Amino acid sequence: INKICLDSDESYEGVSEASFKDALVFDSSSQKNNGSVLQENGIKKHRTSLPAPMFSRNTISIWSILKKCIGLELSKITMPIAFNEPLSFLQRITEYMEHTYLINRACSLSDSIERMQAVAAFAVSAVASQWDRTGKPFNPLLGETYELTREEQGFRLVSEQVSHHPPVSAFHAESLTGDFVFHGSIYPKLKFWGKSVEAEPKGTITLELLKHSETYTWSNPYCCVHNIILGKLWIEQYGTVEIVNHSTGDKCVLNFKPCGMFGKELHKVEGYIQDKSKKKLCVIYGKWTECMWSVDPQAYETHKKSEKKDNKKQKNEELEGAENDDADDMPEVQETVSVIPGSTLLWRIDSRPPQSAVMYNFTNFAMCLNELEHGMEAVLAPTDCRFRPDIRAMENGDIDLASKEKERLEEKQRAARKERAKNDEEWSTRWFQLGTNPYTGSQDWIYSGGYFNRNYQDLPDIY
Ligand SMILES: *[C@@H]1O[C@H](CO)[C@@H](O)[C@H](O)[C@H]1NC(C)=O
Ligand SMILES: *[C@@H]1O[C@H](CO)[C@@H](O)[C@H](O)[C@H]1NC(C)=O
């Protein structure tokens, strides 16, 4: 296999807590490319697979890599590129948009509770693509951008890597019909816990439904990749996601449950919508890997009581199970969501394409994110991820070239930084400016507009 590079560029300087630098980042996102054709109805048909299947990771043991790294700062370790997936983190966060129809649905609803339900379903669906995606996306280079227009889904999006240390990615999506704006800045903070890597999803996501003059904000749940050293990699998401309606203070509180020792709660999400007097208006439940439902709080309580009786019996049996020291295996329990009578379906996940298993477990949406559609070359900003040679090479199955190119790009980035330091120059971002989120009052990167005028003068040469 190609080189196992130990570069220091991607590392966070002055690391305190952590970072297995680059290690498996998994917050979220992505999009499309090659050989798309225009169908008779004028709708573009996107590719449904990548040009090449993935390189088998079975031939590489992470442990053999880590052994060589003993004594090195954790922050200096780079995983071999075979543990990547051929997408930039900018593309990965674009995967939030996969279920844009849920935002469109929210816009069309006149009942405010139903709108909040659709927004809650969107927030959960936005992280569903992480299921079984243990590949680490490429760290974006400073100044890297990504755009995606999906006429059939009714949106366009632009994103930019606005900071390298710490890494911050800013994105801005807008409806083509003026119905909504969706934006945020994401800076995943990584913690290495020995057997796992945890990504804390720092940064706020804001959704504005313009016609309703409503704004919702939230943060994503934590995401953890287990067994990075031994055993089978698997992904868990947990934590509380609070979606706040800033006009009223109404809230939707969603609890992504940790799987627990026996896996009973694996992938489960449960929560409720409450008004400003804290009155529960509806209960929302399901799994982020499957589907979300809403139901009347009373029906929910009744159902829970009857469930509890059954569970008591089982508990005692389970307590006899022993814990495994070597690897935190993903619990086998894979029961699907049991639907409470009277529930309304809010969202259901689409099945993944047939080639998904040998293509990084990509969804249909992810398969197309790096697609260089016919005619795009002339239109995209030269900083667009689709022009990254390392990602392109990996997508084409040329892992040696990908590895070489990745090193070259990182070296080029280091050299540019040194040059700026020498000349006392500050990096300036192009499409986003640091500002304050008017709804949360916290620091946020705000889109300054104009990307789609396509004036690419003075863009940095990063590839
Ligand atoms: C894809 O999913 C399968 C089934 O869960 C898993 O075994 C495999 O490791 C996953 N592959 C990647 C690249 O994450
Ligand atoms: C959010 O706030 C707006 C404006 O006050 C209000 O009309 C709407 O009912 C609220 N929506 C939800 C879901 O609470």
CSV table of C-alpha atoms and ligand atoms in Angstrom, one decimal:
chain,number,residue,atom,x,y,z
A,1,ILE,CA,0.0,0.0,0.0
A,2,ASN,CA,0.9,3.5,-0.5
A,3,LYS,CA,2.5,5.7,2.1
A,4,ILE,CA,1.3,6.2,5.5
A,5,CYS,CA,2.0,9.8,5.9
A,6,LEU,CA,2.5,11.5,9.2
A,7,ASP,CA,2.0,15.0,8.2
A,8,SER,CA,1.7,17.7,10.8
A,9,ASP,CA,-0.2,20.2,8.8
A,10,GLU,CA,-3.7,19.1,9.6
A,11,SER,CA,-3.0,18.9,13.2
A,12,TYR,CA,-4.4,21.5,15.5
A,13,GLU,CA,-1.7,23.7,17.0
A,14,GLY,CA,-1.4,23.7,20.7
A,15,VAL,CA,-3.7,20.7,21.0
A,16,SER,CA,-5.0,20.1,24.4
A,17,GLU,CA,-7.9,18.0,24.1
A,18,ALA,CA,-7.3,15.9,21.6
A,19,SER,CA,-7.6,15.6,18.3
A,20,PHE,CA,-6.7,12.5,16.6
A,21,LYS,CA,-6.2,15.1,14.2
A,22,ASP,CA,-7.7,14.1,11.2
A,23,ALA,CA,-9.0,11.0,12.5
A,24,LEU,CA,-12.3,10.1,11.2
A,25,VAL,CA,-14.4,13.2,11.2
A,26,PHE,CA,-17.9,12.5,10.8
A,27,ASP,CA,-20.1,15.4,11.2
A,28,SER,CA,-22.0,15.4,8.1
A,29,SER,CA,-22.6,16.4,4.4
A,30,SER,CA,-22.2,16.1,0.5
A,31,GLN,CA,-23.3,15.9,-3.3
A,32,LYS,CA,-23.1,14.8,-7.1
A,33,ASN,CA,-21.2,14.3,-10.6
A,34,ASN,CA,-20.0,12.5,-13.8
A,35,GLY,CA,-21.9,11.8,-16.9
A,36,SER,CA,-25.2,13.3,-16.0
A,37,VAL,CA,-27.6,13.6,-18.9
A,38,LEU,CA,-30.5,15.9,-19.6
A,39,GLN,CA,-33.7,13.9,-19.8
A,40,GLU,CA,-36.5,14.7,-22.1
A,41,ASN,CA,-38.4,16.6,-19.4
A,42,GLY,CA,-35.3,18.8,-18.9
A,43,ILE,CA,-34.5,17.4,-15.4
A,44,LYS,CA,-31.0,16.3,-15.0
A,45,LYS,CA,-30.3,12.7,-14.3
A,46,HIS,CA,-27.4,12.3,-12.0
A,47,ARG,CA,-25.0,9.4,-11.7
A,48,THR,CA,-26.0,6.6,-9.4
A,49,SER,CA,-22.6,5.2,-8.6
A,50,LEU,CA,-18.9,6.3,-8.4
A,51,PRO,CA,-16.5,5.5,-11.2
A,52,ALA,CA,-14.7,2.9,-9.1
A,53,PRO,CA,-15.5,0.7,-6.0
A,54,MET,CA,-13.6,1.5,-2.8
A,55,PHE,CA,-10.2,0.2,-1.9
A,56,SER,CA,-10.5,-2.6,0.6
A,57,ARG,CA,-9.5,-1.6,4.1
A,58,ASN,CA,-9.2,-5.1,5.2
A,59,THR,CA,-5.6,-5.3,4.1
A,60,ILE,CA,-4.6,-2.5,6.5
A,61,SER,CA,-4.7,-2.7,10.2
A,62,ILE,CA,-5.0,0.6,12.0
A,63,TRP,CA,-3.1,-0.9,14.8
A,64,SER,CA,-0.1,-1.5,12.7
A,65,ILE,CA,-0.1,2.2,11.9
A,66,LEU,CA,-0.6,3.3,15.4
A,67,LYS,CA,2.3,1.1,16.6
A,68,LYS,CA,4.6,3.1,14.5
A,69,CYS,CA,3.3,6.2,16.0
A,70,ILE,CA,3.9,5.5,19.6
A,71,GLY,CA,5.7,8.4,21.1
A,72,LEU,CA,4.3,10.8,18.6
A,73,GLU,CA,1.8,13.3,19.6
A,74,LEU,CA,-1.6,12.1,18.8
A,75,SER,CA,-2.3,15.2,17.0
A,76,LYS,CA,0.4,14.3,14.5
A,77,ILE,CA,-1.1,11.1,13.3
A,78,THR,CA,-2.7,11.0,10.0
A,79,MET,CA,-4.8,8.1,9.1
A,80,PRO,CA,-3.9,6.5,5.7
A,81,ILE,CA,-6.0,7.8,2.9
A,82,ALA,CA,-7.7,4.4,2.6
A,83,PHE,CA,-9.7,5.4,5.6
A,84,ASN,CA,-11.0,8.4,3.8
A,85,GLU,CA,-14.1,8.7,1.6
A,86,PRO,CA,-13.7,10.6,-1.6
A,87,LEU,CA,-15.6,13.7,-0.4
A,88,SER,CA,-14.5,16.9,1.2
A,89,PHE,CA,-16.0,17.8,4.5
A,90,LEU,CA,-17.6,20.7,2.6
A,91,GLN,CA,-19.4,18.2,0.5
A,92,ARG,CA,-20.3,16.1,3.5
A,93,ILE,CA,-22.1,19.0,5.2
A,94,THR,CA,-24.0,19.5,2.0
A,95,GLU,CA,-25.7,16.2,2.8
A,96,TYR,CA,-27.9,18.2,5.2
A,97,MET,CA,-29.8,19.2,2.1
A,98,GLU,CA,-30.7,15.6,1.0
A,99,HIS,CA,-34.2,15.9,2.4
A,100,THR,CA,-34.9,19.5,1.4
A,101,TYR,CA,-38.5,18.4,0.6
A,102,LEU,CA,-39.1,18.6,4.4
A,103,ILE,CA,-38.2,22.3,4.5
A,104,ASN,CA,-40.4,22.8,1.5
A,105,ARG,CA,-43.2,21.0,3.3
A,106,ALA,CA,-42.7,23.1,6.4
A,107,CYS,CA,-43.0,26.3,4.2
A,108,SER,CA,-46.3,25.0,2.8
A,109,LEU,CA,-48.0,24.3,6.1
A,110,SER,CA,-50.2,26.8,7.8
A,111,ASP,CA,-50.3,25.1,11.2
A,112,SER,CA,-47.3,26.1,13.2
A,113,ILE,CA,-47.0,22.8,15.1
A,114,GLU,CA,-47.0,20.9,11.9
A,115,ARG,CA,-44.3,23.3,10.6
A,116,MET,CA,-42.2,22.6,13.7
A,117,GLN,CA,-42.7,18.8,13.2
A,118,ALA,CA,-41.5,19.1,9.6
A,119,VAL,CA,-38.4,21.1,10.8
A,120,ALA,CA,-37.7,18.5,13.5
A,121,ALA,CA,-37.9,15.7,10.9
A,122,PHE,CA,-35.5,17.8,8.7
A,123,ALA,CA,-33.0,18.2,11.5
A,124,VAL,CA,-33.0,14.4,12.2
A,125,SER,CA,-32.9,13.5,8.5
A,126,ALA,CA,-30.0,15.8,8.0
A,127,VAL,CA,-27.7,13.6,10.0
A,128,ALA,CA,-29.1,10.3,8.7
A,129,SER,CA,-26.6,10.0,6.0
A,130,GLN,CA,-24.0,9.3,8.7
A,131,TRP,CA,-25.3,5.9,9.2
A,132,ASP,CA,-22.5,3.4,8.5
A,133,ARG,CA,-20.4,6.1,7.0
A,134,THR,CA,-17.1,5.5,8.8
A,135,GLY,CA,-14.9,6.9,6.1
A,136,LYS,CA,-13.4,10.2,7.0
A,137,PRO,CA,-14.0,13.1,4.6
A,138,PHE,CA,-11.0,15.1,3.4
A,139,ASN,CA,-10.2,18.1,5.5
A,140,PRO,CA,-11.0,21.1,3.3
A,141,LEU,CA,-8.1,23.4,2.4
A,142,LEU,CA,-8.3,27.0,3.5
A,143,GLY,CA,-10.3,28.9,0.8
A,144,GLU,CA,-11.8,25.7,-0.6
A,145,THR,CA,-15.4,26.2,-1.7
A,146,TYR,CA,-18.3,24.0,-2.8
A,147,GLU,CA,-21.5,24.8,-4.5
A,148,LEU,CA,-24.6,22.7,-5.3
A,149,THR,CA,-27.7,23.7,-7.2
A,150,ARG,CA,-30.6,21.3,-7.3
A,151,GLU,CA,-33.4,22.7,-9.3
A,152,GLU,CA,-35.6,19.7,-8.8
A,153,GLN,CA,-35.2,20.1,-5.0
A,154,GLY,CA,-35.5,23.8,-5.3
A,155,PHE,CA,-32.3,25.1,-3.6
A,156,ARG,CA,-28.7,26.2,-4.2
A,157,LEU,CA,-25.9,26.1,-1.7
A,158,VAL,CA,-22.4,27.6,-1.4
A,159,SER,CA,-19.8,26.8,1.3
A,160,GLU,CA,-16.3,27.9,2.1
A,161,GLN,CA,-13.6,26.7,4.4
A,162,VAL,CA,-13.1,30.0,6.4
A,163,SER,CA,-10.5,28.8,8.9
A,164,HIS,CA,-7.9,26.1,9.0
A,165,HIS,CA,-6.8,26.2,12.7
A,166,PRO,CA,-9.3,25.5,14.0
A,167,PRO,CA,-11.1,24.1,11.0
A,168,VAL,CA,-14.4,26.0,10.3
A,169,SER,CA,-16.7,25.4,7.4
A,170,ALA,CA,-19.4,27.9,6.6
A,171,PHE,CA,-22.4,27.2,4.4
A,172,HIS,CA,-25.4,29.1,3.0
A,173,ALA,CA,-28.3,27.5,1.2
A,174,GLU,CA,-31.3,29.3,-0.2
A,175,SER,CA,-34.6,28.3,-1.8
A,176,LEU,CA,-34.8,29.0,-5.5
A,177,THR,CA,-38.3,30.3,-4.9
A,178,GLY,CA,-37.4,32.6,-2.0
A,179,ASP,CA,-39.1,30.4,0.6
A,180,PHE,CA,-36.3,29.8,3.0
A,181,VAL,CA,-32.6,30.4,3.9
A,182,PHE,CA,-30.6,27.7,5.7
A,183,HIS,CA,-27.1,28.5,6.9
A,184,GLY,CA,-24.5,27.8,9.5
A,185,SER,CA,-20.8,27.3,10.4
A,186,ILE,CA,-19.6,24.0,11.6
A,187,TYR,CA,-16.4,23.3,13.6
A,188,PRO,CA,-16.2,19.7,14.6
A,189,LYS,CA,-14.2,19.4,17.8
A,190,LEU,CA,-12.6,15.9,18.0
A,191,LYS,CA,-11.8,14.0,21.1
A,192,PHE,CA,-9.9,10.8,21.2
A,193,TRP,CA,-11.1,8.4,23.9
A,194,GLY,CA,-8.8,5.5,23.4
A,195,LYS,CA,-11.2,3.2,21.7
A,196,SER,CA,-13.3,5.8,19.9
A,197,VAL,CA,-13.2,9.3,18.5
A,198,GLU,CA,-16.0,11.7,19.4
A,199,ALA,CA,-16.9,14.7,17.3
A,200,GLU,CA,-18.6,17.6,19.1
A,201,PRO,CA,-20.7,19.4,16.6
A,202,LYS,CA,-19.9,23.0,17.5
A,203,GLY,CA,-21.7,25.7,15.6
A,204,THR,CA,-25.2,26.7,15.1
A,205,ILE,CA,-27.5,25.9,12.3
A,206,THR,CA,-30.2,28.4,11.3
A,207,LEU,CA,-33.3,27.9,9.2
A,208,GLU,CA,-35.4,30.8,8.2
A,209,LEU,CA,-38.9,30.3,6.8
A,210,LEU,CA,-39.2,33.6,5.1
A,211,LYS,CA,-42.9,33.6,4.2
A,212,HIS,CA,-43.8,32.7,7.8
A,213,SER,CA,-41.2,35.1,9.3
A,214,GLU,CA,-40.0,32.3,11.4
A,215,THR,CA,-36.5,31.3,12.4
A,216,TYR,CA,-35.3,28.1,13.9
A,217,THR,CA,-31.9,27.3,15.3
A,218,TRP,CA,-30.2,24.2,16.5
A,219,SER,CA,-26.9,22.3,16.8
A,220,ASN,CA,-26.3,18.7,15.7
A,221,PRO,CA,-25.9,15.8,18.1
A,222,TYR,CA,-22.5,14.4,19.1
A,223,CYS,CA,-21.2,11.7,16.8
A,224,CYS,CA,-18.9,8.9,17.8
A,225,VAL,CA,-16.9,6.4,15.8
A,226,HIS,CA,-16.2,3.3,17.8
A,227,ASN,CA,-13.5,0.8,17.6
A,228,ILE,CA,-11.0,2.9,15.7
A,229,ILE,CA,-8.2,0.5,16.9
A,230,LEU,CA,-9.7,-2.9,17.2
A,231,GLY,CA,-13.0,-4.4,16.1
A,232,LYS,CA,-15.6,-3.3,13.7
A,233,LEU,CA,-16.1,0.5,13.2
A,234,TRP,CA,-19.5,1.8,13.9
A,235,ILE,CA,-21.2,5.1,14.5
A,236,GLU,CA,-23.3,6.4,17.3
A,237,GLN,CA,-25.0,9.8,17.6
A,238,TYR,CA,-26.2,11.1,20.9
A,239,GLY,CA,-27.1,14.3,22.8
A,240,THR,CA,-29.9,16.7,23.0
A,241,VAL,CA,-30.8,18.8,20.0
A,242,GLU,CA,-33.0,21.8,20.8
A,243,ILE,CA,-34.8,23.4,18.0
A,244,VAL,CA,-36.0,26.9,19.0
A,245,ASN,CA,-38.6,29.0,17.3
A,246,HIS,CA,-37.1,32.5,17.9
A,247,SER,CA,-40.4,34.3,17.3
A,248,THR,CA,-42.2,32.6,20.3
A,249,GLY,CA,-39.6,30.7,22.3
A,250,ASP,CA,-41.5,27.5,21.5
A,251,LYS,CA,-39.2,24.6,21.3
A,252,CYS,CA,-38.7,21.1,20.0
A,253,VAL,CA,-36.4,19.0,22.2
A,254,LEU,CA,-35.0,15.9,20.6
A,255,ASN,CA,-32.9,13.4,22.6
A,256,PHE,CA,-30.6,11.3,20.5
A,257,LYS,CA,-30.1,8.3,22.8
A,258,PRO,CA,-26.8,6.7,23.5
A,259,CYS,CA,-27.1,3.1,22.7
A,260,GLY,CA,-26.6,1.9,26.3
A,261,MET,CA,-24.9,-1.3,27.4
A,262,PHE,CA,-27.4,-3.6,25.8
A,263,GLY,CA,-28.2,-1.6,22.7
A,264,LYS,CA,-31.9,-1.2,23.5
A,265,GLU,CA,-31.7,2.5,22.6
A,266,LEU,CA,-29.5,2.2,19.6
A,267,HIS,CA,-30.2,4.9,17.0
A,268,LYS,CA,-33.3,6.0,18.9
A,269,VAL,CA,-34.5,9.6,18.9
A,270,GLU,CA,-37.3,10.8,21.2
A,271,GLY,CA,-38.6,14.2,22.0
A,272,TYR,CA,-41.5,16.6,22.1
A,273,ILE,CA,-42.7,20.0,21.0
A,274,GLN,CA,-43.6,22.4,23.8
A,275,ASP,CA,-45.1,25.9,23.8
A,276,LYS,CA,-43.7,28.7,25.9
A,277,SER,CA,-45.7,27.6,28.9
A,278,LYS,CA,-43.8,24.3,28.6
A,279,LYS,CA,-47.0,22.5,27.7
A,280,LYS,CA,-46.2,19.4,25.6
A,281,LEU,CA,-48.0,19.7,22.3
A,282,CYS,CA,-46.8,16.5,20.7
A,283,VAL,CA,-44.3,13.7,21.0
A,284,ILE,CA,-41.8,12.9,18.3
A,285,TYR,CA,-40.0,9.5,18.1
A,286,GLY,CA,-38.2,7.1,15.9
A,287,LYS,CA,-34.7,6.3,14.8
A,288,TRP,CA,-32.3,8.6,12.9
A,289,THR,CA,-31.4,5.6,10.7
A,290,GLU,CA,-35.0,4.8,9.8
A,291,CYS,CA,-38.0,7.0,10.3
A,292,MET,CA,-39.6,9.6,12.6
A,293,TRP,CA,-43.2,9.8,13.8
A,294,SER,CA,-45.3,12.2,15.8
A,295,VAL,CA,-48.1,11.3,18.2
A,296,ASP,CA,-50.3,12.9,20.8
A,297,PRO,CA,-48.6,13.0,24.2
A,298,GLN,CA,-51.4,11.1,25.9
A,299,ALA,CA,-51.4,8.2,23.4
A,300,TYR,CA,-47.6,8.1,24.0
A,301,GLU,CA,-47.8,7.9,27.8
A,302,THR,CA,-50.4,5.1,27.6
A,303,HIS,CA,-48.2,3.2,25.3
A,304,LYS,CA,-45.1,3.6,27.4
A,305,LYS,CA,-46.8,2.3,30.5
A,306,SER,CA,-47.8,-0.9,28.8
A,307,GLU,CA,-44.3,-1.3,27.4
A,308,LYS,CA,-42.7,-0.9,30.8
A,309,LYS,CA,-44.4,-4.0,32.1
A,310,ASP,CA,-42.9,-6.2,29.4
A,311,ASN,CA,-39.5,-4.7,29.8
A,312,LYS,CA,-39.1,-5.5,33.5
A,313,LYS,CA,-38.9,-9.2,32.8
A,314,GLN,CA,-36.2,-8.8,30.2
A,315,LYS,CA,-34.0,-6.6,32.3
A,316,ASN,CA,-33.0,-9.2,34.8
A,317,GLU,CA,-31.9,-11.6,32.0
A,318,GLU,CA,-29.8,-8.9,30.4
A,319,LEU,CA,-27.9,-8.0,33.5
A,320,GLU,CA,-26.2,-11.3,33.3
A,321,GLY,CA,-24.5,-10.4,30.1
A,322,ALA,CA,-20.8,-9.6,30.4
A,323,GLU,CA,-19.0,-6.6,29.0
A,324,ASN,CA,-16.4,-7.0,26.4
A,325,ASP,CA,-13.0,-5.4,27.1
A,326,ASP,CA,-11.4,-5.6,23.7
A,327,ALA,CA,-13.8,-3.8,21.5
A,328,ASP,CA,-17.1,-1.9,22.0
A,329,ASP,CA,-19.0,-3.9,19.5
A,330,MET,CA,-22.2,-2.5,18.1
A,331,PRO,CA,-25.1,-4.2,19.9
A,332,GLU,CA,-26.9,-6.7,17.7
A,333,VAL,CA,-30.3,-5.5,18.7
A,334,GLN,CA,-31.8,-4.2,15.5
A,335,GLU,CA,-35.5,-4.1,16.1
A,336,THR,CA,-37.2,-1.5,14.1
A,337,VAL,CA,-39.3,1.3,15.5
A,338,SER,CA,-42.6,0.1,17.0
A,339,VAL,CA,-45.3,2.4,15.9
A,340,ILE,CA,-47.7,3.8,18.4
A,341,PRO,CA,-51.3,3.7,17.2
A,342,GLY,CA,-52.5,7.1,16.0
A,343,SER,CA,-49.0,8.3,14.9
A,344,THR,CA,-48.2,10.3,11.8
A,345,LEU,CA,-45.2,9.6,9.7
A,346,LEU,CA,-42.9,12.6,9.4
A,347,TRP,CA,-40.0,11.1,7.5
A,348,ARG,CA,-38.6,7.8,6.3
A,349,ILE,CA,-35.1,7.2,5.0
A,350,ASP,CA,-34.6,6.1,1.4
A,351,SER,CA,-32.8,2.9,0.8
A,352,ARG,CA,-29.2,3.2,-0.3
A,353,PRO,CA,-28.2,2.3,-3.9
A,354,PRO,CA,-27.1,-1.3,-4.6
A,355,GLN,CA,-23.4,-0.3,-5.0
A,356,SER,CA,-23.4,1.5,-1.7
A,357,ALA,CA,-21.7,-1.3,0.2
A,358,VAL,CA,-18.6,-1.2,-2.0
A,359,MET,CA,-18.8,2.6,-2.3
A,360,TYR,CA,-18.3,3.9,1.2
A,361,ASN,CA,-21.9,3.3,2.1
A,362,PHE,CA,-22.9,6.4,0.1
A,363,THR,CA,-26.5,7.4,-0.3
A,364,ASN,CA,-27.8,8.3,-3.7
A,365,PHE,CA,-27.4,11.9,-2.9
A,366,ALA,CA,-23.7,11.4,-1.8
A,367,MET,CA,-22.9,9.5,-5.0
A,368,CYS,CA,-23.4,12.6,-7.0
A,369,LEU,CA,-21.7,15.2,-4.8
A,370,ASN,CA,-18.4,15.1,-6.5
A,371,GLU,CA,-19.9,14.6,-10.0
A,372,LEU,CA,-18.3,17.0,-12.5
A,373,GLU,CA,-21.4,17.4,-14.7
A,374,HIS,CA,-21.1,18.3,-18.3
A,375,GLY,CA,-20.3,22.0,-18.7
A,376,MET,CA,-19.6,22.5,-15.0
A,377,GLU,CA,-15.9,23.0,-15.5
A,378,ALA,CA,-16.4,26.4,-17.2
A,379,VAL,CA,-18.8,27.6,-14.5
A,380,LEU,CA,-17.5,26.4,-11.1
A,381,ALA,CA,-15.1,28.5,-9.0
A,382,PRO,CA,-11.6,27.2,-9.4
A,383,THR,CA,-11.6,26.6,-5.6
A,384,ASP,CA,-14.5,24.1,-5.9
A,385,CYS,CA,-13.8,20.7,-4.2
A,386,ARG,CA,-14.7,19.0,-7.5
A,387,PHE,CA,-11.3,20.2,-8.8
A,388,ARG,CA,-9.4,18.6,-5.9
A,389,PRO,CA,-7.0,16.2,-7.5
A,390,ASP,CA,-6.7,13.9,-4.4
A,391,ILE,CA,-10.4,13.4,-4.0
A,392,ARG,CA,-10.8,12.9,-7.7
A,393,ALA,CA,-8.0,10.3,-7.8
A,394,MET,CA,-9.5,8.5,-4.8
A,395,GLU,CA,-12.9,8.5,-6.4
A,396,ASN,CA,-11.3,6.9,-9.5
A,397,GLY,CA,-9.8,4.2,-7.4
A,398,ASP,CA,-6.2,5.4,-7.7
A,399,ILE,CA,-5.2,5.4,-4.1
A,400,ASP,CA,-1.5,6.0,-4.7
A,401,LEU,CA,-2.1,9.1,-6.8
A,402,ALA,CA,-4.7,10.3,-4.2
A,403,SER,CA,-2.1,9.9,-1.4
A,404,LYS,CA,0.6,11.8,-3.3
A,405,GLU,CA,-1.8,14.6,-4.3
A,406,LYS,CA,-3.1,15.0,-0.8
A,407,GLU,CA,0.5,15.4,0.5
A,408,ARG,CA,1.3,17.9,-2.3
A,409,LEU,CA,-1.8,20.0,-1.5
A,410,GLU,CA,-1.1,20.1,2.2
A,411,GLU,CA,2.5,21.0,1.5
A,412,LYS,CA,1.3,23.8,-0.8
A,413,GLN,CA,-1.0,25.0,1.9
A,414,ARG,CA,1.8,25.1,4.5
A,415,ALA,CA,4.1,27.0,2.2
A,416,ALA,CA,1.4,29.6,1.5
A,417,ARG,CA,0.8,30.0,5.2
A,418,LYS,CA,4.5,30.6,5.8
A,419,GLU,CA,4.6,33.1,3.0
A,420,ARG,CA,1.8,35.0,4.5
A,421,ALA,CA,3.4,35.0,7.9
A,422,LYS,CA,6.6,36.3,6.4
A,423,ASN,CA,4.8,39.2,4.7
A,424,ASP,CA,2.6,39.8,7.7
A,425,GLU,CA,-0.5,39.1,5.6
A,426,GLU,CA,-3.8,38.0,7.0
A,427,TRP,CA,-5.9,35.5,5.2
A,428,SER,CA,-9.1,36.9,4.1
A,429,THR,CA,-12.2,34.9,3.4
A,430,ARG,CA,-14.1,35.4,0.2
A,431,TRP,CA,-17.8,34.7,0.5
A,432,PHE,CA,-18.4,34.7,4.3
A,433,GLN,CA,-17.6,37.2,7.0
A,434,LEU,CA,-17.3,36.7,10.7
A,435,GLY,CA,-20.3,38.2,12.4
A,436,THR,CA,-23.0,37.6,14.9
A,437,ASN,CA,-26.0,35.4,14.5
A,438,PRO,CA,-28.8,37.8,15.1
A,439,TYR,CA,-31.0,35.0,16.6
A,440,THR,CA,-28.6,33.4,19.0
A,441,GLY,CA,-26.2,36.3,19.6
A,442,SER,CA,-23.3,33.9,19.1
A,443,GLN,CA,-20.4,34.3,16.7
A,444,ASP,CA,-21.2,33.0,13.3
A,445,TRP,CA,-19.9,33.2,9.7
A,446,ILE,CA,-22.4,35.1,7.6
A,447,TYR,CA,-22.7,34.8,3.8
A,448,SER,CA,-21.8,38.1,2.2
A,449,GLY,CA,-23.6,37.2,-1.0
A,450,GLY,CA,-22.5,37.4,-4.6
A,451,TYR,CA,-21.1,33.9,-5.2
A,452,PHE,CA,-23.5,33.2,-8.0
A,453,ASN,CA,-22.4,36.3,-9.9
A,454,ARG,CA,-19.4,34.2,-10.6
A,455,ASN,CA,-16.8,36.8,-10.3
A,456,TYR,CA,-13.8,34.6,-9.5
A,457,GLN,CA,-11.1,37.3,-9.7
A,458,ASP,CA,-8.4,37.0,-7.1
A,459,LEU,CA,-9.4,33.6,-5.8
A,460,PRO,CA,-6.4,31.9,-4.3
A,461,ASP,CA,-4.6,29.1,-6.2
A,462,ILE,CA,-5.0,26.3,-3.7
A,463,TYR,CA,-4.8,23.2,-5.9
B,1,LIG,C1,-20.6,0.0,5.4
B,1,LIG,O1,-21.6,-0.6,6.2
B,1,LIG,C2,-21.3,-1.9,6.6
B,1,LIG,C3,-22.5,-2.6,7.2
B,1,LIG,O2,-22.8,-2.0,8.4
B,1,LIG,C4,-20.0,-1.9,7.4
B,1,LIG,O3,-19.6,-3.2,7.8
B,1,LIG,C5,-18.9,-1.2,6.7
B,1,LIG,O4,-17.8,-1.1,7.6
B,1,LIG,C6,-19.3,0.2,6.2
B,1,LIG,N1,-18.3,0.7,5.4
B,1,LIG,C7,-17.8,1.9,5.5
B,1,LIG,C8,-16.8,2.4,4.5
B,1,LIG,O5,-18.1,2.7,6.4
B,2,LIG,C1,-43.1,30.4,15.9
B,2,LIG,O1,-43.2,31.8,16.0
B,2,LIG,C2,-44.2,32.4,15.2
B,2,LIG,C3,-44.1,33.9,15.3
B,2,LIG,O2,-44.5,34.3,16.6
B,2,LIG,C4,-45.6,31.9,15.5
B,2,LIG,O3,-46.5,32.4,14.6
B,2,LIG,C5,-45.5,30.4,15.2
B,2,LIG,O4,-46.7,29.8,15.6
B,2,LIG,C6,-44.4,29.7,16.0
B,2,LIG,N1,-44.2,28.3,15.5
B,2,LIG,C7,-44.1,27.3,16.2
B,2,LIG,C8,-43.9,26.0,15.6
B,2,LIG,O5,-44.0,27.3,17.4
